[in-house]
Coordinates of C-alpha atoms in Angstrom, one line a residue:
I256 CA 2.7 24.1 -30.8
E257 CA -0.6 25.7 -31.8
A258 CA 0.1 28.6 -29.4
A259 CA 3.5 29.1 -31.0
R260 CA 2.0 29.2 -34.4
K261 CA -0.5 31.8 -33.4
L262 CA 2.2 33.9 -31.8
A263 CA 4.3 33.6 -35.0
G264 CA 1.3 34.7 -37.1
L265 CA 0.7 37.7 -34.8
E266 CA 4.3 38.8 -35.0
G267 CA 3.9 39.2 -38.8
R268 CA 1.1 41.8 -38.5
Q269 CA 2.6 45.2 -37.8
A270 CA 0.9 48.4 -36.9
I271 CA -0.2 50.5 -39.9
P272 CA 2.3 53.4 -40.5
D273 CA 1.0 56.9 -40.2
G274 CA 2.1 57.6 -43.8
Y275 CA -0.5 55.1 -44.9
L276 CA -3.1 55.3 -42.2
V277 CA -3.6 59.1 -42.3
P278 CA -4.5 59.3 -46.0
L279 CA -6.7 56.2 -45.7
L280 CA -8.8 57.7 -42.9
E281 CA -9.1 61.0 -44.7
C282 CA -10.5 59.1 -47.7
C283 CA -12.9 57.3 -45.4
R284 CA -14.3 60.6 -43.9
E285 CA -14.8 62.0 -47.4
S286 CA -16.5 58.7 -48.7
L287 CA -19.2 59.0 -46.1
A288 CA -20.4 62.3 -47.7
C289 CA -19.9 61.1 -51.3
E290 CA -23.1 59.7 -52.8
E291 CA -21.2 58.7 -56.0
E292 CA -19.2 56.2 -54.0
P293 CA -20.7 52.6 -54.2
F294 CA -22.7 51.9 -51.0
V295 CA -20.7 48.9 -50.0
L296 CA -17.5 51.0 -50.1
R297 CA -19.1 53.8 -48.1
A298 CA -20.1 51.2 -45.5
M299 CA -16.5 49.9 -45.5
S300 CA -15.2 53.4 -44.9
A301 CA -17.5 53.7 -41.8
C302 CA -16.2 50.4 -40.5
L303 CA -12.6 51.4 -41.0
L304 CA -13.3 54.6 -38.9
I305 CA -14.6 52.4 -36.1
A306 CA -11.9 49.8 -36.4
S307 CA -9.0 52.3 -36.5
Q308 CA -10.1 54.0 -33.3
V309 CA -11.7 51.2 -31.2
G310 CA -9.7 48.2 -32.3
M311 CA -12.6 45.7 -32.6
R312 CA -12.1 42.4 -34.3
A313 CA -13.8 41.9 -37.7
S314 CA -16.1 39.3 -36.3
E315 CA -17.1 41.7 -33.4
L316 CA -17.8 44.5 -35.9
C317 CA -19.9 42.2 -38.1
A318 CA -22.0 41.1 -35.1
L319 CA -22.4 44.6 -33.7
E320 CA -26.0 45.6 -33.0
T321 CA -27.7 49.0 -33.2
G322 CA -28.2 50.7 -29.8
S323 CA -24.8 49.6 -28.6
L324 CA -23.7 53.0 -27.4
E325 CA -24.0 54.3 -23.9
T326 CA -22.8 57.5 -22.2
M327 CA -21.2 57.9 -18.8
A328 CA -20.6 61.3 -17.1
G329 CA -17.0 62.3 -17.2
P330 CA -15.1 62.8 -13.9
S331 CA -14.8 66.3 -12.3
G332 CA -16.7 68.1 -15.0
S333 CA -14.7 66.6 -18.0
P334 CA -16.6 65.6 -21.2
D335 CA -18.9 62.6 -21.1
L336 CA -17.4 59.3 -22.0
V337 CA -19.1 57.3 -24.8
Y338 CA -18.5 53.6 -24.9
I339 CA -19.7 50.8 -27.1
K340 CA -21.0 47.4 -25.9
F341 CA -20.4 44.4 -28.1
R342 CA -20.1 40.6 -28.2
T343 CA -16.7 39.0 -28.3
F344 CA -16.2 35.4 -29.1
K345 CA -12.7 35.2 -27.7
G346 CA -12.6 33.3 -24.4
A347 CA -16.2 32.2 -24.7
K348 CA -17.2 28.7 -23.7
G349 CA -19.0 26.4 -26.1
D350 CA -19.8 26.7 -29.8
G351 CA -21.7 29.9 -30.6
G352 CA -20.9 31.3 -27.2
Y353 CA -19.8 34.8 -26.5
R354 CA -19.0 37.2 -23.7
N355 CA -19.9 40.9 -23.4
A356 CA -17.2 43.6 -23.7
V357 CA -17.0 47.4 -23.8
S358 CA -14.6 49.9 -25.4
I359 CA -14.4 53.7 -25.3
V360 CA -15.2 55.4 -28.6
N361 CA -14.1 58.8 -29.8
E362 CA -15.6 61.3 -32.3
T363 CA -14.0 59.6 -35.3
A364 CA -15.5 56.2 -34.4
L365 CA -18.9 57.8 -33.6
L366 CA -18.9 59.3 -37.1
G367 CA -18.7 55.8 -38.7
Y368 CA -21.2 54.3 -36.2
E369 CA -23.8 57.0 -36.8
W370 CA -23.5 56.6 -40.6
L371 CA -24.1 52.9 -40.4
V372 CA -27.1 53.4 -38.1
E373 CA -28.7 55.8 -40.6
H374 CA -27.8 54.5 -44.0
C375 CA -28.1 50.8 -43.4
G376 CA -31.6 51.2 -41.9
P377 CA -33.6 50.2 -45.1
Y378 CA -31.5 47.1 -45.6
R379 CA -31.7 46.2 -41.9
E380 CA -35.5 46.5 -42.1
K381 CA -35.7 44.4 -45.3
L382 CA -33.8 41.5 -43.6
G383 CA -35.6 42.0 -40.3
V384 CA -32.4 42.3 -38.2
T385 CA -30.9 44.7 -35.8
T386 CA -27.3 44.2 -37.0
L387 CA -25.5 47.5 -37.5
L388 CA -23.7 46.6 -40.7
V389 CA -26.1 45.4 -43.5
T390 CA -25.5 46.0 -47.2
P391 CA -27.9 45.9 -50.2
K392 CA -27.0 42.4 -51.5
Q393 CA -26.6 40.8 -48.1
R394 CA -28.5 37.5 -47.5
G395 CA -27.7 36.5 -44.0
R396 CA -27.9 38.4 -40.8
Y397 CA -24.1 39.0 -40.5
Y398 CA -21.5 40.3 -42.9
T399 CA -18.5 37.9 -42.9
R400 CA -14.9 38.5 -42.0
G401 CA -13.8 37.3 -45.4
Q402 CA -16.0 39.9 -47.1
M403 CA -14.5 42.6 -44.8
N404 CA -11.0 42.0 -46.0
D405 CA -12.0 41.6 -49.6
V406 CA -14.0 44.9 -49.6
L407 CA -11.1 46.6 -47.7
C408 CA -8.9 45.8 -50.7
Q409 CA -11.5 47.1 -53.1
Y410 CA -11.8 50.3 -51.2
V411 CA -8.0 50.9 -51.1
L412 CA -7.7 50.1 -54.8
R413 CA -10.5 52.5 -55.7
H414 CA -8.7 55.3 -53.9
A415 CA -5.2 54.5 -55.1
G416 CA -4.8 58.0 -56.4
R417 CA -4.6 59.3 -52.8
I418 CA -3.6 56.3 -50.7
P419 CA 0.1 55.2 -51.4
C420 CA -0.9 51.6 -52.2
I421 CA 0.5 50.8 -55.6
N422 CA 3.9 49.2 -55.7
T423 CA 4.9 50.6 -52.3
E424 CA 6.1 47.3 -50.7
A425 CA 9.5 48.8 -49.9
E426 CA 7.9 51.8 -48.2
F427 CA 5.4 49.8 -46.1
P428 CA 7.0 46.4 -45.6
G429 CA 4.6 45.5 -42.8
L430 CA 1.5 45.5 -45.0
A431 CA 0.0 42.8 -47.1
V432 CA 0.5 42.6 -50.9
T433 CA -2.0 41.4 -53.5
K434 CA -1.6 41.6 -57.3
V435 CA -4.1 44.0 -58.8
G436 CA -5.0 41.5 -61.6
K437 CA -5.9 38.9 -59.0
L438 CA -8.1 41.3 -57.1
A439 CA -9.8 42.6 -60.2
K440 CA -11.1 39.1 -61.0
R441 CA -13.1 38.9 -57.9
R442 CA -14.0 42.6 -57.6
S443 CA -17.7 43.4 -57.9
A444 CA -19.0 45.6 -60.7
S445 CA -20.3 48.1 -58.1
A446 CA -16.8 48.8 -56.9
S447 CA -15.3 49.7 -60.3
L448 CA -12.3 52.0 -60.5
P449 CA -12.6 55.6 -61.5
A450 CA -11.9 56.1 -65.2
D451 CA -8.8 58.1 -64.6
L452 CA -7.1 55.3 -62.6
A453 CA -6.0 52.1 -64.2
P454 CA -3.2 50.2 -62.5
L455 CA -1.7 47.3 -64.5
P456 CA -2.6 43.7 -63.6
D457 CA 1.0 43.0 -62.5
D458 CA 1.1 46.0 -60.2
S459 CA 1.1 45.2 -56.5
L460 CA -1.7 46.5 -54.2
V461 CA -0.2 47.2 -50.8
H462 CA -2.9 47.1 -48.1
P463 CA -3.6 46.3 -44.5
V464 CA -5.6 43.3 -43.4
F465 CA -8.4 44.1 -41.0
H466 CA -6.7 42.8 -37.9
Q467 CA -3.9 45.3 -38.3
F468 CA -6.2 48.1 -37.2
R469 CA -6.5 46.3 -34.0
V470 CA -2.7 46.1 -33.6
T471 CA -2.5 49.8 -34.5
V472 CA -4.9 50.8 -31.8
A473 CA -3.0 48.8 -29.1
T474 CA 0.3 50.2 -30.2
K475 CA -0.8 53.9 -30.3
L476 CA -2.4 53.6 -26.9
Y477 CA 0.8 52.2 -25.5
E478 CA 2.9 54.9 -27.1
S479 CA 0.6 57.5 -25.7
G480 CA 1.4 56.3 -22.2
V481 CA -1.9 54.5 -21.5
D482 CA -1.6 51.9 -18.7
M483 CA -1.6 48.3 -19.9
R484 CA -4.6 47.5 -17.7
Y485 CA -6.7 49.9 -19.7
I486 CA -5.4 48.9 -23.0
R487 CA -6.3 45.3 -22.1
K488 CA -9.9 46.3 -21.4
Q489 CA -10.1 48.4 -24.6
M490 CA -8.9 45.4 -26.6
S491 CA -11.0 42.9 -24.7
H492 CA -8.0 40.7 -24.1
L493 CA -8.0 37.8 -21.6
S494 CA -4.6 38.7 -20.2
E495 CA -1.9 41.5 -20.2
D496 CA 0.5 39.0 -21.9
M497 CA -1.8 39.0 -24.9
T498 CA -2.0 42.8 -24.9
A499 CA 1.8 43.0 -24.7
G500 CA 2.0 40.7 -27.8
Y501 CA 0.1 43.3 -29.8
I502 CA 2.5 46.2 -29.0
R503 CA 4.6 47.0 -32.1
S504 CA 7.5 49.3 -32.6
D505 CA 9.7 50.9 -35.2
R506 CA 11.8 48.0 -36.5
Q507 CA 14.5 50.4 -37.5
I508 CA 15.0 51.4 -33.9
E509 CA 15.1 47.7 -32.9
R510 CA 17.6 46.9 -35.6
A511 CA 19.9 49.8 -34.6
A512 CA 19.7 48.7 -30.9
S513 CA 20.4 45.1 -31.8
E514 CA 23.5 45.9 -33.9
A515 CA 24.9 48.2 -31.2
V516 CA 24.6 45.4 -28.6
Y517 CA 26.2 42.8 -30.9
D518 CA 28.9 45.1 -32.0
A519 CA 29.9 45.6 -28.3
L520 CA 29.7 41.9 -27.7
L521 CA 31.6 40.6 -30.8
N522 CA 34.0 43.5 -31.5
D523 CA 34.6 45.3 -28.2
G524 CA 34.9 42.3 -25.8
A525 CA 31.6 43.1 -24.0
K526 CA 31.0 40.9 -21.0
L527 CA 27.5 39.4 -20.6
I528 CA 26.5 39.1 -17.0
G529 CA 23.3 38.0 -15.3
P530 CA 21.7 34.6 -14.6
H531 CA 22.0 33.4 -18.2
G532 CA 24.9 35.5 -19.5
D533 CA 27.3 32.7 -20.2
E534 CA 24.6 30.5 -21.7
F535 CA 23.5 33.3 -24.1
A536 CA 27.1 34.1 -25.1
K537 CA 27.7 30.5 -26.0
K538 CA 24.6 30.5 -28.2
V539 CA 25.8 33.6 -30.1
E540 CA 29.3 32.1 -30.4
A541 CA 28.0 28.8 -31.8
Y542 CA 25.8 30.7 -34.3
V543 CA 28.6 32.9 -35.5
G544 CA 30.9 29.8 -35.8
G545 CA 28.5 28.2 -38.1
L546 CA 28.2 31.2 -40.5
D547 CA 29.5 31.0 -44.1
E548 CA 33.2 31.8 -44.4
K549 CA 32.5 34.8 -46.6
V550 CA 30.2 36.2 -44.0
K551 CA 32.7 35.6 -41.1
S552 CA 35.4 37.6 -43.0
D553 CA 33.3 40.7 -42.7
M554 CA 32.6 41.7 -39.1
G555 CA 29.9 44.1 -40.1
A556 CA 28.0 41.2 -41.8
V557 CA 28.6 39.0 -38.7
V558 CA 27.1 41.7 -36.4
E559 CA 24.1 42.0 -38.8
A560 CA 23.6 38.3 -38.9
A561 CA 23.7 38.0 -35.1
A562 CA 21.3 40.8 -34.7
G563 CA 18.9 39.1 -37.1
R564 CA 19.3 35.8 -35.3
Y565 CA 18.8 37.1 -31.7
P566 CA 17.2 40.5 -32.2
L567 CA 16.3 43.0 -29.5
R568 CA 12.5 43.2 -29.3
R569 CA 10.5 46.0 -27.7
K570 CA 8.4 44.8 -24.8
V571 CA 6.2 46.3 -22.1
G572 CA 8.5 48.6 -20.3
G573 CA 11.5 48.6 -22.6
V574 CA 13.6 46.5 -24.9
C575 CA 15.0 43.0 -24.2
I576 CA 16.9 40.2 -25.8
R577 CA 14.5 37.4 -26.8
C578 CA 16.2 34.1 -27.4
G579 CA 13.6 32.7 -29.8
N580 CA 9.9 33.1 -30.1
V581 CA 8.8 33.7 -26.5
I582 CA 6.2 35.8 -24.8
P583 CA 7.5 39.1 -23.4
C584 CA 8.0 39.2 -19.7
K585 CA 5.3 40.6 -17.4
A586 CA 7.5 43.4 -16.1
S587 CA 6.0 46.8 -16.9
G588 CA 7.2 50.4 -16.8
S589 CA 6.8 53.9 -18.2
T590 CA 9.8 54.0 -20.5
D591 CA 11.0 52.4 -23.7
E592 CA 14.7 52.8 -22.8
I593 CA 17.0 49.8 -23.1
Y594 CA 18.0 50.4 -19.5
C595 CA 14.5 49.8 -18.2
A596 CA 14.3 46.4 -19.8
F597 CA 17.8 45.2 -18.7
G598 CA 17.1 46.5 -15.2
V599 CA 13.7 44.8 -14.7
C600 CA 14.0 41.5 -16.5
P601 CA 16.0 38.9 -14.5
N602 CA 15.6 36.3 -17.2
Q603 CA 17.6 38.2 -19.8
C604 CA 21.2 39.3 -20.2
H605 CA 22.7 42.6 -19.0
M606 CA 25.4 44.3 -21.1
F607 CA 28.5 45.6 -19.4
F608 CA 27.7 49.2 -20.2
M609 CA 24.8 49.1 -17.7
L610 CA 27.3 48.6 -14.8
P611 CA 27.7 52.4 -14.1
D612 CA 23.9 52.7 -13.5
A613 CA 23.9 49.7 -11.1
L614 CA 27.0 51.0 -9.3
A615 CA 25.4 54.5 -9.0
A616 CA 22.3 52.8 -7.4
V617 CA 24.6 50.9 -4.9
R618 CA 26.4 54.1 -3.9
G619 CA 23.1 55.9 -3.5
H620 CA 21.8 53.2 -1.1
M621 CA 25.1 53.2 0.8
G622 CA 25.0 57.0 1.2
L623 CA 21.6 56.6 2.8
V624 CA 23.0 53.8 5.1
E625 CA 25.6 56.3 6.4
A626 CA 23.1 59.1 6.8
N627 CA 20.7 56.9 8.8
L628 CA 23.4 55.5 11.0
A629 CA 24.6 59.0 11.8
A630 CA 21.1 59.9 12.7
G631 CA 20.6 56.8 14.9
H632 CA 18.1 55.2 12.6
A633 CA 19.5 51.6 12.6
K634 CA 16.4 50.0 11.1
A635 CA 16.3 52.4 8.2
A636 CA 20.0 51.9 7.6
A637 CA 19.6 48.1 7.6
N638 CA 16.8 48.5 5.0
E639 CA 19.0 50.6 2.7
L640 CA 21.9 48.1 3.1
R641 CA 19.6 45.3 2.1
K642 CA 18.6 47.2 -1.1
A643 CA 22.3 47.7 -2.0
Q644 CA 23.0 44.0 -1.5
N645 CA 20.1 43.1 -3.8
V646 CA 21.4 45.4 -6.5
I647 CA 24.9 43.8 -6.2
R648 CA 23.5 40.3 -6.4
S649 CA 21.2 40.9 -9.3
A650 CA 23.3 43.3 -11.4
L651 CA 26.9 43.4 -10.3

């Protein structure tokens, strides 16, 4: 039950859209050079540059030590690789335990790291610590995760003139929303707004939570074609299943794919085949039968409701039907086409319009059977025949 709750919470945190992330990071770069910016917000901008590129957890960034960078010679004359060593508390045994992890860093992350090394030095020396992030009013050795999210909101609010963060819930539905008036009550005086910017207390501040930078890094690496094994190492995950759970996608694409499938199923007489085809079709039929009579009178509304109840979800290697809140299957691939998912996942349903692809595969194998028999290669022919039979059993 606890694992299901954690998965449900993770599902609610989406990757930060480029329309929001790009102006946010531009502000962060400029803040590092702006001495008029309150120190705590400049330090936050440095942290955001690191988090947005490396994907560290807030607790890991708070516990990061100076001297954490190391350089490794790049392969075959390519540029050197810079990586950061840090402590992660996920998967550690015992209270206060941790394990060591490493992640590659790029120039943007280095910019934030080097700023913290230089400008937090006096406060680090005052406390007698080697922690990377230390602010003027800090009492303990570590900054806290709660402070990280609170100051993140302060930073976004201060730069509301450039970051699209005021009353933009419809534009960025995956981000968190906080009333400006509620935030202003706990905002420190050092983080006051510029005189030319005065949002009303009832205005909504649309902002990411710190963990969403982690989700964003995982998603962007996956969409860039990086192998899941390396994404797992970068994110310091304990398993590839956890990494797969961090991959997010454009919900509009998922919605369109879902509605296309259910339109074929409910309106065009699509036949679900595969190990659980009948079982799944009965679930959909039972759900549709229980809909309100007004909804059932409009087939467009029925399709939309079914797509919302049993949506297609992007997974590692493609898109699949998920009957409830389950972990994506372990099958991996190099494409996000629906075909890939329906072809590699034996625990899901296969739509009738995938049959031509399966039939083409069978014909290809049979062609090789005939060619090998003609050449006298009986063993190779038997191998191709076995492949054709496997396709027939699993897909036809």
